[in-house]
Amino acid sequence: MSAKKTRAISPVTIERRTWMEWVGRVGVISLSQYLLGCGGDAATDGPPAVGGDAGPQEAGVPVPDAGHDAMAEAAQDAVVEAAPDGPPGPCETSFPFKPGQGDHGVFDGWGERTVDPQDLASILDSWVLTVDGLVVQPMTFTFAQLLCLPRQDQVTDFHCVEGWSILDVPWNGVRLAEILERVTPTASATHMVFRSLGGKYDESVPLAVAREPKSILAYGIAGSSLPLANGFPARAIFPRLLGYKSPKYVTRIELTDHPVIGFWSNYGYPYEGEVPPDRLRDGKY
């Protein structure tokens, strides 16, 4: 791949009050979806990027996304009415969040593909995660509620279809199997579909893949919230699949009785998206 000029993403400041109002939101809001993969052919400046993850030569400067004090207070103050097995009620999360500046060593050489610009204000105003489709009990989660679910910390590798890899990524998140247990898939459900802001990018995996022990919905790396360029507020992670199968900016998880062919597969990438065996390391997928 020929060398390309590095493009920086301008920093964005999020006011503490706006952040607290956002993560504490408990209402159900209907959103269109966007979903990202690893790959693509366009690079655009602007925070945050909607696309996939690019090679090192196209890495932008990660954007700050959240504040530690606001995160902790919002998680403690959220008022939720839910069934016993539904979204969690008020909790005091032990997750040591700090602003996701992208300064951890794992971000060295980790860039992103950009397909469409994204309006940060609209994310702050309305993000909730909806889980519905072929389920017994549809649910919604605010970001604060997501933090109250049992957390999984795992160190796994991230592999791009373009041939580069980021090794030993210390992800923080919740197992997709944990979410499935709460909504209870119906007998006809066979696939988990991820949708993100905007409606252009979809991705799906079989439920068997979603239930694998290291398949998670990630909201942090090394105790920091995800940088915006890497999928804030939440992205799916499937360590044994290529990066385009791990969508960013997820706002909805839908269970269906059929696969949904994602944006990148429509451009010729294999639907299964499995990492070649010679790129996998023992214990890292």
PDB file of C-alpha atoms in Angstrom:
ATOM      1  CA  MET A   1       0.000   0.000   0.000  1.00  0.00           C
ATOM      2  CA  SER A   2       1.435   3.360  -0.964  1.00  0.00           C
ATOM      3  CA  ALA A   3       2.175   5.903   1.739  1.00  0.00           C
ATOM      4  CA  LYS A   4      -0.416   8.591   2.303  1.00  0.00           C
ATOM      5  CA  LYS A   5      -0.375  11.839   4.170  1.00  0.00           C
ATOM      6  CA  THR A   6      -1.467  11.602   7.796  1.00  0.00           C
ATOM      7  CA  ARG A   7      -4.667  13.522   8.488  1.00  0.00           C
ATOM      8  CA  ALA A   8      -5.378  14.871  11.921  1.00  0.00           C
ATOM      9  CA  ILE A   9      -8.782  15.017  13.572  1.00  0.00           C
ATOM     10  CA  SER A  10      -9.469  18.250  15.374  1.00  0.00           C
ATOM     11  CA  PRO A  11     -10.026  17.898  19.147  1.00  0.00           C
ATOM     12  CA  VAL A  12     -13.567  18.254  20.436  1.00  0.00           C
ATOM     13  CA  THR A  13     -14.453  19.435  23.929  1.00  0.00           C
ATOM     14  CA  ILE A  14     -17.523  17.954  25.602  1.00  0.00           C
ATOM     15  CA  GLU A  15     -18.986  20.030  28.394  1.00  0.00           C
ATOM     16  CA  ARG A  16     -19.464  18.198  31.703  1.00  0.00           C
ATOM     17  CA  ARG A  17     -23.127  19.164  31.994  1.00  0.00           C
ATOM     18  CA  THR A  18     -23.942  17.920  28.483  1.00  0.00           C
ATOM     19  CA  TRP A  19     -22.125  14.650  29.155  1.00  0.00           C
ATOM     20  CA  MET A  20     -23.984  13.998  32.401  1.00  0.00           C
ATOM     21  CA  GLU A  21     -27.348  14.709  30.810  1.00  0.00           C
ATOM     22  CA  TRP A  22     -26.481  12.307  28.012  1.00  0.00           C
ATOM     23  CA  VAL A  23     -25.238   9.283  29.932  1.00  0.00           C
ATOM     24  CA  GLY A  24     -28.025   9.631  32.468  1.00  0.00           C
ATOM     25  CA  ARG A  25     -30.750   9.545  29.831  1.00  0.00           C
ATOM     26  CA  VAL A  26     -33.255   6.712  30.287  1.00  0.00           C
ATOM     27  CA  GLY A  27     -35.870   7.453  27.624  1.00  0.00           C
ATOM     28  CA  VAL A  28     -36.247   5.391  24.455  1.00  0.00           C
ATOM     29  CA  ILE A  29     -35.216   7.346  21.370  1.00  0.00           C
ATOM     30  CA  SER A  30     -35.627   6.167  17.798  1.00  0.00           C
ATOM     31  CA  LEU A  31     -32.400   6.633  15.838  1.00  0.00           C
ATOM     32  CA  SER A  32     -31.161   5.811  12.373  1.00  0.00           C
ATOM     33  CA  GLN A  33     -28.031   3.701  12.320  1.00  0.00           C
ATOM     34  CA  TYR A  34     -24.414   3.748  11.111  1.00  0.00           C
ATOM     35  CA  LEU A  35     -21.972   0.900  11.192  1.00  0.00           C
ATOM     36  CA  LEU A  36     -18.294   0.738  10.491  1.00  0.00           C
ATOM     37  CA  GLY A  37     -15.874  -1.853   9.288  1.00  0.00           C
ATOM     38  CA  CYS A  38     -12.188  -2.199   8.600  1.00  0.00           C
ATOM     39  CA  GLY A  39     -11.530  -1.220   4.998  1.00  0.00           C
ATOM     40  CA  GLY A  40     -12.910   1.203   2.450  1.00  0.00           C
ATOM     41  CA  ASP A  41     -11.476   3.688   0.012  1.00  0.00           C
ATOM     42  CA  ALA A  42     -12.108   7.183   1.361  1.00  0.00           C
ATOM     43  CA  ALA A  43     -10.476   9.262   4.074  1.00  0.00           C
ATOM     44  CA  THR A  44     -12.137  12.365   5.447  1.00  0.00           C
ATOM     45  CA  ASP A  45     -11.208  14.812   8.152  1.00  0.00           C
ATOM     46  CA  GLY A  46     -13.615  15.604  10.966  1.00  0.00           C
ATOM     47  CA  PRO A  47     -14.616  14.306  14.373  1.00  0.00           C
ATOM     48  CA  PRO A  48     -15.637  11.602  14.784  1.00  0.00           C
ATOM     49  CA  ALA A  49     -15.062   9.416  11.746  1.00  0.00           C
ATOM     50  CA  VAL A  50     -17.594   6.944  10.466  1.00  0.00           C
ATOM     51  CA  GLY A  51     -15.918   4.151   8.567  1.00  0.00           C
ATOM     52  CA  GLY A  52     -13.528   1.409   9.508  1.00  0.00           C
ATOM     53  CA  ASP A  53      -9.982   1.262  10.795  1.00  0.00           C
ATOM     54  CA  ALA A  54      -7.137   2.217   8.475  1.00  0.00           C
ATOM     55  CA  GLY A  55      -3.490   1.372   8.245  1.00  0.00           C
ATOM     56  CA  PRO A  56      -0.832   3.202  10.278  1.00  0.00           C
ATOM     57  CA  GLN A  57      -0.070   5.668   7.510  1.00  0.00           C
ATOM     58  CA  GLU A  58      -3.636   7.003   7.671  1.00  0.00           C
ATOM     59  CA  ALA A  59      -3.941   7.286  11.433  1.00  0.00           C
ATOM     60  CA  GLY A  60      -5.604  10.449  12.724  1.00  0.00           C
ATOM     61  CA  VAL A  61      -5.199  12.059  16.123  1.00  0.00           C
ATOM     62  CA  PRO A  62      -7.792  10.425  18.442  1.00  0.00           C
ATOM     63  CA  VAL A  63     -10.401  12.751  19.892  1.00  0.00           C
ATOM     64  CA  PRO A  64     -11.185  13.110  23.617  1.00  0.00           C
ATOM     65  CA  ASP A  65     -14.592  11.741  24.445  1.00  0.00           C
ATOM     66  CA  ALA A  66     -15.610  11.746  28.109  1.00  0.00           C
ATOM     67  CA  GLY A  67     -14.803  12.895  31.631  1.00  0.00           C
ATOM     68  CA  HIS A  68     -14.181  10.639  34.626  1.00  0.00           C
ATOM     69  CA  ASP A  69     -16.201  12.587  37.195  1.00  0.00           C
ATOM     70  CA  ALA A  70     -19.203  13.021  34.929  1.00  0.00           C
ATOM     71  CA  MET A  71     -19.164   9.334  34.013  1.00  0.00           C
ATOM     72  CA  ALA A  72     -19.089   8.186  37.618  1.00  0.00           C
ATOM     73  CA  GLU A  73     -21.808  10.581  38.776  1.00  0.00           C
ATOM     74  CA  ALA A  74     -24.086   9.737  35.880  1.00  0.00           C
ATOM     75  CA  ALA A  75     -23.755   6.008  36.524  1.00  0.00           C
ATOM     76  CA  GLN A  76     -24.648   6.531  40.187  1.00  0.00           C
ATOM     77  CA  ASP A  77     -27.507   8.962  39.581  1.00  0.00           C
ATOM     78  CA  ALA A  78     -29.359   7.173  36.766  1.00  0.00           C
ATOM     79  CA  VAL A  79     -32.931   6.310  37.808  1.00  0.00           C
ATOM     80  CA  VAL A  80     -34.204   3.207  36.071  1.00  0.00           C
ATOM     81  CA  GLU A  81     -37.381   1.163  36.252  1.00  0.00           C
ATOM     82  CA  ALA A  82     -36.759  -2.336  34.930  1.00  0.00           C
ATOM     83  CA  ALA A  83     -37.668  -5.976  35.322  1.00  0.00           C
ATOM     84  CA  PRO A  84     -35.315  -7.996  37.568  1.00  0.00           C
ATOM     85  CA  ASP A  85     -33.473  -9.418  34.561  1.00  0.00           C
ATOM     86  CA  GLY A  86     -33.702  -6.249  32.487  1.00  0.00           C
ATOM     87  CA  PRO A  87     -31.370  -3.268  32.307  1.00  0.00           C
ATOM     88  CA  PRO A  88     -29.656  -2.691  35.660  1.00  0.00           C
ATOM     89  CA  GLY A  89     -30.886  -0.074  38.106  1.00  0.00           C
ATOM     90  CA  PRO A  90     -28.724   2.515  39.868  1.00  0.00           C
ATOM     91  CA  CYS A  91     -25.267   1.217  40.633  1.00  0.00           C
ATOM     92  CA  GLU A  92     -21.862   2.413  41.661  1.00  0.00           C
ATOM     93  CA  THR A  93     -19.597   1.252  38.888  1.00  0.00           C
ATOM     94  CA  SER A  94     -16.066   0.325  39.836  1.00  0.00           C
ATOM     95  CA  PHE A  95     -14.831   0.953  36.313  1.00  0.00           C
ATOM     96  CA  PRO A  96     -12.040   3.557  36.581  1.00  0.00           C
ATOM     97  CA  PHE A  97     -13.026   5.640  33.583  1.00  0.00           C
ATOM     98  CA  LYS A  98     -10.860   8.525  32.461  1.00  0.00           C
ATOM     99  CA  PRO A  99     -11.061  10.558  29.242  1.00  0.00           C
ATOM    100  CA  GLY A 100     -10.309   8.384  26.229  1.00  0.00           C
ATOM    101  CA  GLN A 101      -7.453  10.406  24.773  1.00  0.00           C
ATOM    102  CA  GLY A 102      -6.044   7.499  22.818  1.00  0.00           C
ATOM    103  CA  ASP A 103      -2.715   7.858  24.631  1.00  0.00           C
ATOM    104  CA  HIS A 104      -2.340   4.166  25.524  1.00  0.00           C
ATOM    105  CA  GLY A 105       0.468   2.460  23.617  1.00  0.00           C
ATOM    106  CA  VAL A 106      -2.004   0.198  21.845  1.00  0.00           C
ATOM    107  CA  PHE A 107      -3.084   3.160  19.705  1.00  0.00           C
ATOM    108  CA  ASP A 108       0.371   3.546  18.144  1.00  0.00           C
ATOM    109  CA  GLY A 109      -0.180   2.863  14.463  1.00  0.00           C
ATOM    110  CA  TRP A 110      -3.926   2.267  14.850  1.00  0.00           C
ATOM    111  CA  GLY A 111      -5.728   4.435  12.333  1.00  0.00           C
ATOM    112  CA  GLU A 112      -9.251   4.433  10.967  1.00  0.00           C
ATOM    113  CA  ARG A 113     -11.000   4.413   7.630  1.00  0.00           C
ATOM    114  CA  THR A 114     -13.426   7.277   7.266  1.00  0.00           C
ATOM    115  CA  VAL A 115     -16.491   7.014   5.082  1.00  0.00           C
ATOM    116  CA  ASP A 116     -18.902   9.667   6.327  1.00  0.00           C
ATOM    117  CA  PRO A 117     -18.638  12.564   8.780  1.00  0.00           C
ATOM    118  CA  GLN A 118     -20.658  12.306  11.959  1.00  0.00           C
ATOM    119  CA  ASP A 119     -22.339  14.983  14.063  1.00  0.00           C
ATOM    120  CA  LEU A 120     -21.006  14.752  17.618  1.00  0.00           C
ATOM    121  CA  ALA A 121     -23.845  16.846  19.032  1.00  0.00           C
ATOM    122  CA  SER A 122     -26.466  14.391  17.799  1.00  0.00           C
ATOM    123  CA  ILE A 123     -24.642  11.527  19.514  1.00  0.00           C
ATOM    124  CA  LEU A 124     -24.464  13.377  22.823  1.00  0.00           C
ATOM    125  CA  ASP A 125     -28.124  14.304  22.620  1.00  0.00           C
ATOM    126  CA  SER A 126     -29.654  10.927  21.960  1.00  0.00           C
ATOM    127  CA  TRP A 127     -27.508   7.798  22.363  1.00  0.00           C
ATOM    128  CA  VAL A 128     -29.164   4.693  23.776  1.00  0.00           C
ATOM    129  CA  LEU A 129     -28.598   1.056  22.907  1.00  0.00           C
ATOM    130  CA  THR A 130     -31.751  -0.750  21.776  1.00  0.00           C
ATOM    131  CA  VAL A 131     -31.861  -4.556  21.749  1.00  0.00           C
ATOM    132  CA  ASP A 132     -34.910  -5.931  19.961  1.00  0.00           C
ATOM    133  CA  GLY A 133     -36.124  -8.077  17.089  1.00  0.00           C
ATOM    134  CA  LEU A 134     -36.767 -11.767  17.740  1.00  0.00           C
ATOM    135  CA  VAL A 135     -36.505 -11.537  21.515  1.00  0.00           C
ATOM    136  CA  VAL A 136     -38.879 -12.231  24.389  1.00  0.00           C
ATOM    137  CA  GLN A 137     -38.073  -9.001  26.219  1.00  0.00           C
ATOM    138  CA  PRO A 138     -36.819  -6.043  24.150  1.00  0.00           C
ATOM    139  CA  MET A 139     -34.642  -3.641  26.148  1.00  0.00           C
ATOM    140  CA  THR A 140     -32.852  -0.328  25.965  1.00  0.00           C
ATOM    141  CA  PHE A 141     -29.679   0.652  27.804  1.00  0.00           C
ATOM    142  CA  THR A 142     -28.255   4.066  28.489  1.00  0.00           C
ATOM    143  CA  PHE A 143     -24.482   4.288  28.637  1.00  0.00           C
ATOM    144  CA  ALA A 144     -24.630   4.386  32.439  1.00  0.00           C
ATOM    145  CA  GLN A 145     -26.742   1.214  32.462  1.00  0.00           C
ATOM    146  CA  LEU A 146     -24.280  -0.477  30.124  1.00  0.00           C
ATOM    147  CA  LEU A 147     -21.517   0.160  32.658  1.00  0.00           C
ATOM    148  CA  CYS A 148     -23.593  -1.534  35.356  1.00  0.00           C
ATOM    149  CA  LEU A 149     -23.702  -4.853  33.505  1.00  0.00           C
ATOM    150  CA  PRO A 150     -21.076  -7.459  34.470  1.00  0.00           C
ATOM    151  CA  ARG A 151     -17.837  -6.234  32.927  1.00  0.00           C
ATOM    152  CA  GLN A 152     -15.438  -8.377  30.932  1.00  0.00           C
ATOM    153  CA  ASP A 153     -11.803  -7.286  30.636  1.00  0.00           C
ATOM    154  CA  GLN A 154      -9.853  -9.142  27.970  1.00  0.00           C
ATOM    155  CA  VAL A 155      -6.578  -8.764  26.096  1.00  0.00           C
ATOM    156  CA  THR A 156      -7.029  -9.829  22.481  1.00  0.00           C
ATOM    157  CA  ASP A 157      -5.624  -8.977  19.059  1.00  0.00           C
ATOM    158  CA  PHE A 158      -7.363  -6.853  16.422  1.00  0.00           C
ATOM    159  CA  HIS A 159      -6.800  -7.822  12.774  1.00  0.00           C
ATOM    160  CA  CYS A 160      -7.646  -5.733   9.714  1.00  0.00           C
ATOM    161  CA  VAL A 161      -8.478  -7.168   6.311  1.00  0.00           C
ATOM    162  CA  GLU A 162      -5.750  -4.915   4.884  1.00  0.00           C
ATOM    163  CA  GLY A 163      -3.100  -7.067   6.549  1.00  0.00           C
ATOM    164  CA  TRP A 164      -2.139  -5.098   9.659  1.00  0.00           C
ATOM    165  CA  SER A 165      -2.860  -6.069  13.252  1.00  0.00           C
ATOM    166  CA  ILE A 166      -2.934  -4.369  16.646  1.00  0.00           C
ATOM    167  CA  LEU A 167      -1.714  -6.833  19.268  1.00  0.00           C
ATOM    168  CA  ASP A 168      -2.750  -7.136  22.918  1.00  0.00           C
ATOM    169  CA  VAL A 169      -5.656  -4.680  22.989  1.00  0.00           C
ATOM    170  CA  PRO A 170      -6.918  -4.435  26.618  1.00  0.00           C
ATOM    171  CA  TRP A 171     -10.654  -4.178  25.932  1.00  0.00           C
ATOM    172  CA  ASN A 172     -13.320  -3.415  28.553  1.00  0.00           C
ATOM    173  CA  GLY A 173     -16.947  -4.240  27.835  1.00  0.00           C
ATOM    174  CA  VAL A 174     -19.841  -6.613  28.327  1.00  0.00           C
ATOM    175  CA  ARG A 175     -20.188 -10.065  26.817  1.00  0.00           C
ATOM    176  CA  LEU A 176     -22.799 -10.233  24.095  1.00  0.00           C
ATOM    177  CA  ALA A 177     -23.922 -13.488  25.713  1.00  0.00           C
ATOM    178  CA  GLU A 178     -24.796 -11.460  28.833  1.00  0.00           C
ATOM    179  CA  ILE A 179     -27.054  -9.197  26.788  1.00  0.00           C
ATOM    180  CA  LEU A 180     -28.647 -12.202  25.086  1.00  0.00           C
ATOM    181  CA  GLU A 181     -29.466 -13.747  28.454  1.00  0.00           C
ATOM    182  CA  ARG A 182     -31.374 -10.619  29.436  1.00  0.00           C
ATOM    183  CA  VAL A 183     -33.491 -10.307  26.289  1.00  0.00           C
ATOM    184  CA  THR A 184     -33.952 -14.088  25.680  1.00  0.00           C
ATOM    185  CA  PRO A 185     -33.844 -14.865  21.929  1.00  0.00           C
ATOM    186  CA  THR A 186     -36.888 -16.598  20.475  1.00  0.00           C
ATOM    187  CA  ALA A 187     -36.572 -20.074  18.977  1.00  0.00           C
ATOM    188  CA  SER A 188     -36.492 -18.620  15.457  1.00  0.00           C
ATOM    189  CA  ALA A 189     -33.604 -16.206  16.092  1.00  0.00           C
ATOM    190  CA  THR A 190     -30.403 -17.199  14.291  1.00  0.00           C
ATOM    191  CA  HIS A 191     -28.383 -13.990  13.818  1.00  0.00           C
ATOM    192  CA  MET A 192     -27.370 -10.841  15.680  1.00  0.00           C
ATOM    193  CA  VAL A 193     -27.476  -7.682  13.562  1.00  0.00           C
ATOM    194  CA  PHE A 194     -25.616  -4.492  14.539  1.00  0.00           C
ATOM    195  CA  ARG A 195     -26.774  -1.089  13.399  1.00  0.00           C
ATOM    196  CA  SER A 196     -25.145   2.266  14.000  1.00  0.00           C
ATOM    197  CA  LEU A 197     -25.904   5.946  13.541  1.00  0.00           C
ATOM    198  CA  GLY A 198     -27.190   6.734  10.044  1.00  0.00           C
ATOM    199  CA  GLY A 199     -28.609   3.571   8.521  1.00  0.00           C
ATOM    200  CA  LYS A 200     -25.926   3.039   5.875  1.00  0.00           C
ATOM    201  CA  TYR A 201     -23.797   0.367   7.517  1.00  0.00           C
ATOM    202  CA  ASP A 202     -25.134  -2.935   8.820  1.00  0.00           C
ATOM    203  CA  GLU A 203     -23.294  -6.036   9.985  1.00  0.00           C
ATOM    204  CA  SER A 204     -24.359  -9.388  11.375  1.00  0.00           C
ATOM    205  CA  VAL A 205     -22.986 -12.588  12.852  1.00  0.00           C
ATOM    206  CA  PRO A 206     -24.577 -15.939  13.711  1.00  0.00           C
ATOM    207  CA  LEU A 207     -25.788 -16.209  17.310  1.00  0.00           C
ATOM    208  CA  ALA A 208     -23.199 -18.932  17.865  1.00  0.00           C
ATOM    209  CA  VAL A 209     -20.455 -16.372  17.169  1.00  0.00           C
ATOM    210  CA  ALA A 210     -22.116 -13.763  19.382  1.00  0.00           C
ATOM    211  CA  ARG A 211     -22.160 -16.268  22.253  1.00  0.00           C
ATOM    212  CA  GLU A 212     -18.444 -17.033  22.071  1.00  0.00           C
ATOM    213  CA  PRO A 213     -16.619 -16.191  25.332  1.00  0.00           C
ATOM    214  CA  LYS A 214     -14.644 -13.270  23.890  1.00  0.00           C
ATOM    215  CA  SER A 215     -17.384 -11.712  21.758  1.00  0.00           C
ATOM    216  CA  ILE A 216     -18.144  -8.423  23.504  1.00  0.00           C
ATOM    217  CA  LEU A 217     -19.704  -5.009  23.153  1.00  0.00           C
ATOM    218  CA  ALA A 218     -16.681  -2.891  24.037  1.00  0.00           C
ATOM    219  CA  TYR A 219     -16.966   0.525  25.691  1.00  0.00           C
ATOM    220  CA  GLY A 220     -13.396   0.987  26.870  1.00  0.00           C
ATOM    221  CA  ILE A 221      -9.723   0.262  26.365  1.00  0.00           C
ATOM    222  CA  ALA A 222      -7.386  -0.026  29.364  1.00  0.00           C
ATOM    223  CA  GLY A 223      -9.833   1.705  31.693  1.00  0.00           C
ATOM    224  CA  SER A 224     -10.537   4.633  29.373  1.00  0.00           C
ATOM    225  CA  SER A 225     -13.615   5.188  27.252  1.00  0.00           C
ATOM    226  CA  LEU A 226     -13.092   4.505  23.550  1.00  0.00           C
ATOM    227  CA  PRO A 227     -11.669   7.393  21.539  1.00  0.00           C
ATOM    228  CA  LEU A 228     -14.287   8.678  19.128  1.00  0.00           C
ATOM    229  CA  ALA A 229     -12.275   7.520  16.139  1.00  0.00           C
ATOM    230  CA  ASN A 230     -12.265   3.977  17.526  1.00  0.00           C
ATOM    231  CA  GLY A 231     -15.995   3.617  18.014  1.00  0.00           C
ATOM    232  CA  PHE A 232     -17.177   5.599  21.053  1.00  0.00           C
ATOM    233  CA  PRO A 233     -19.491   4.991  22.785  1.00  0.00           C
ATOM    234  CA  ALA A 234     -19.613   1.250  21.976  1.00  0.00           C
ATOM    235  CA  ARG A 235     -18.463  -1.174  19.311  1.00  0.00           C
ATOM    236  CA  ALA A 236     -18.743  -4.912  18.806  1.00  0.00           C
ATOM    237  CA  ILE A 237     -15.540  -6.938  19.079  1.00  0.00           C
ATOM    238  CA  PHE A 238     -15.048 -10.433  17.631  1.00  0.00           C
ATOM    239  CA  PRO A 239     -11.329 -11.218  18.075  1.00  0.00           C
ATOM    240  CA  ARG A 240     -11.238 -14.139  15.640  1.00  0.00           C
ATOM    241  CA  LEU A 241     -12.980 -12.127  12.901  1.00  0.00           C
ATOM    242  CA  LEU A 242     -11.500  -9.368  10.749  1.00  0.00           C
ATOM    243  CA  GLY A 243     -12.035  -5.770  11.810  1.00  0.00           C
ATOM    244  CA  TYR A 244     -14.816  -4.972   9.344  1.00  0.00           C
ATOM    245  CA  LYS A 245     -16.987  -7.451  11.269  1.00  0.00           C
ATOM    246  CA  SER A 246     -16.606  -5.356  14.458  1.00  0.00           C
ATOM    247  CA  PRO A 247     -18.949  -2.390  13.890  1.00  0.00           C
ATOM    248  CA  LYS A 248     -18.448   0.962  15.635  1.00  0.00           C
ATOM    249  CA  TYR A 249     -20.965   3.474  17.095  1.00  0.00           C
ATOM    250  CA  VAL A 250     -23.554   0.752  17.719  1.00  0.00           C
ATOM    251  CA  THR A 251     -27.010   2.025  18.660  1.00  0.00           C
ATOM    252  CA  ARG A 252     -29.121  -1.064  18.012  1.00  0.00           C
ATOM    253  CA  ILE A 253     -28.720  -4.818  18.234  1.00  0.00           C
ATOM    254  CA  GLU A 254     -31.457  -6.689  16.375  1.00  0.00           C
ATOM    255  CA  LEU A 255     -32.033 -10.435  16.433  1.00  0.00           C
ATOM    256  CA  THR A 256     -33.231 -11.893  13.134  1.00  0.00           C
ATOM    257  CA  ASP A 257     -33.886 -15.250  11.474  1.00  0.00           C
ATOM    258  CA  HIS A 258     -31.479 -14.516   8.618  1.00  0.00           C
ATOM    259  CA  PRO A 259     -28.057 -12.949   8.028  1.00  0.00           C
ATOM    260  CA  VAL A 260     -27.779  -9.313   6.974  1.00  0.00           C
ATOM    261  CA  ILE A 261     -25.059  -8.707   4.411  1.00  0.00           C
ATOM    262  CA  GLY A 262     -23.001  -5.787   5.660  1.00  0.00           C
ATOM    263  CA  PHE A 263     -21.654  -2.739   3.840  1.00  0.00           C
ATOM    264  CA  TRP A 264     -18.174  -4.190   3.373  1.00  0.00           C
ATOM    265  CA  SER A 265     -19.432  -7.613   2.261  1.00  0.00           C
ATOM    266  CA  ASN A 266     -21.469  -5.858  -0.417  1.00  0.00           C
ATOM    267  CA  TYR A 267     -18.136  -4.579  -1.702  1.00  0.00           C
ATOM    268  CA  GLY A 268     -16.706  -8.067  -1.935  1.00  0.00           C
ATOM    269  CA  TYR A 269     -15.386  -8.910   1.532  1.00  0.00           C
ATOM    270  CA  PRO A 270     -16.372 -12.403   2.745  1.00  0.00           C
ATOM    271  CA  TYR A 271     -19.421 -12.464   5.007  1.00  0.00           C
ATOM    272  CA  GLU A 272     -17.766 -14.850   7.478  1.00  0.00           C
ATOM    273  CA  GLY A 273     -14.803 -12.484   7.890  1.00  0.00           C
ATOM    274  CA  GLU A 274     -12.584 -15.028   9.628  1.00  0.00           C
ATOM    275  CA  VAL A 275      -8.988 -14.095  10.415  1.00  0.00           C
ATOM    276  CA  PRO A 276      -6.545 -16.379   8.536  1.00  0.00           C
ATOM    277  CA  PRO A 277      -5.213 -19.015  10.961  1.00  0.00           C
ATOM    278  CA  ASP A 278      -1.599 -17.937  10.494  1.00  0.00           C
ATOM    279  CA  ARG A 279      -2.450 -14.478  11.912  1.00  0.00           C
ATOM    280  CA  LEU A 280      -4.103 -15.791  15.073  1.00  0.00           C
ATOM    281  CA  ARG A 281      -2.096 -16.107  18.295  1.00  0.00           C
ATOM    282  CA  ASP A 282      -2.937 -18.590  21.023  1.00  0.00           C
ATOM    283  CA  GLY A 283      -5.027 -17.026  23.769  1.00  0.00           C
ATOM    284  CA  LYS A 284      -5.549 -13.776  21.852  1.00  0.00           C
ATOM    285  CA  TYR A 285      -8.821 -14.573  20.092  1.00  0.00           C
TER     286      TYR A 285
END
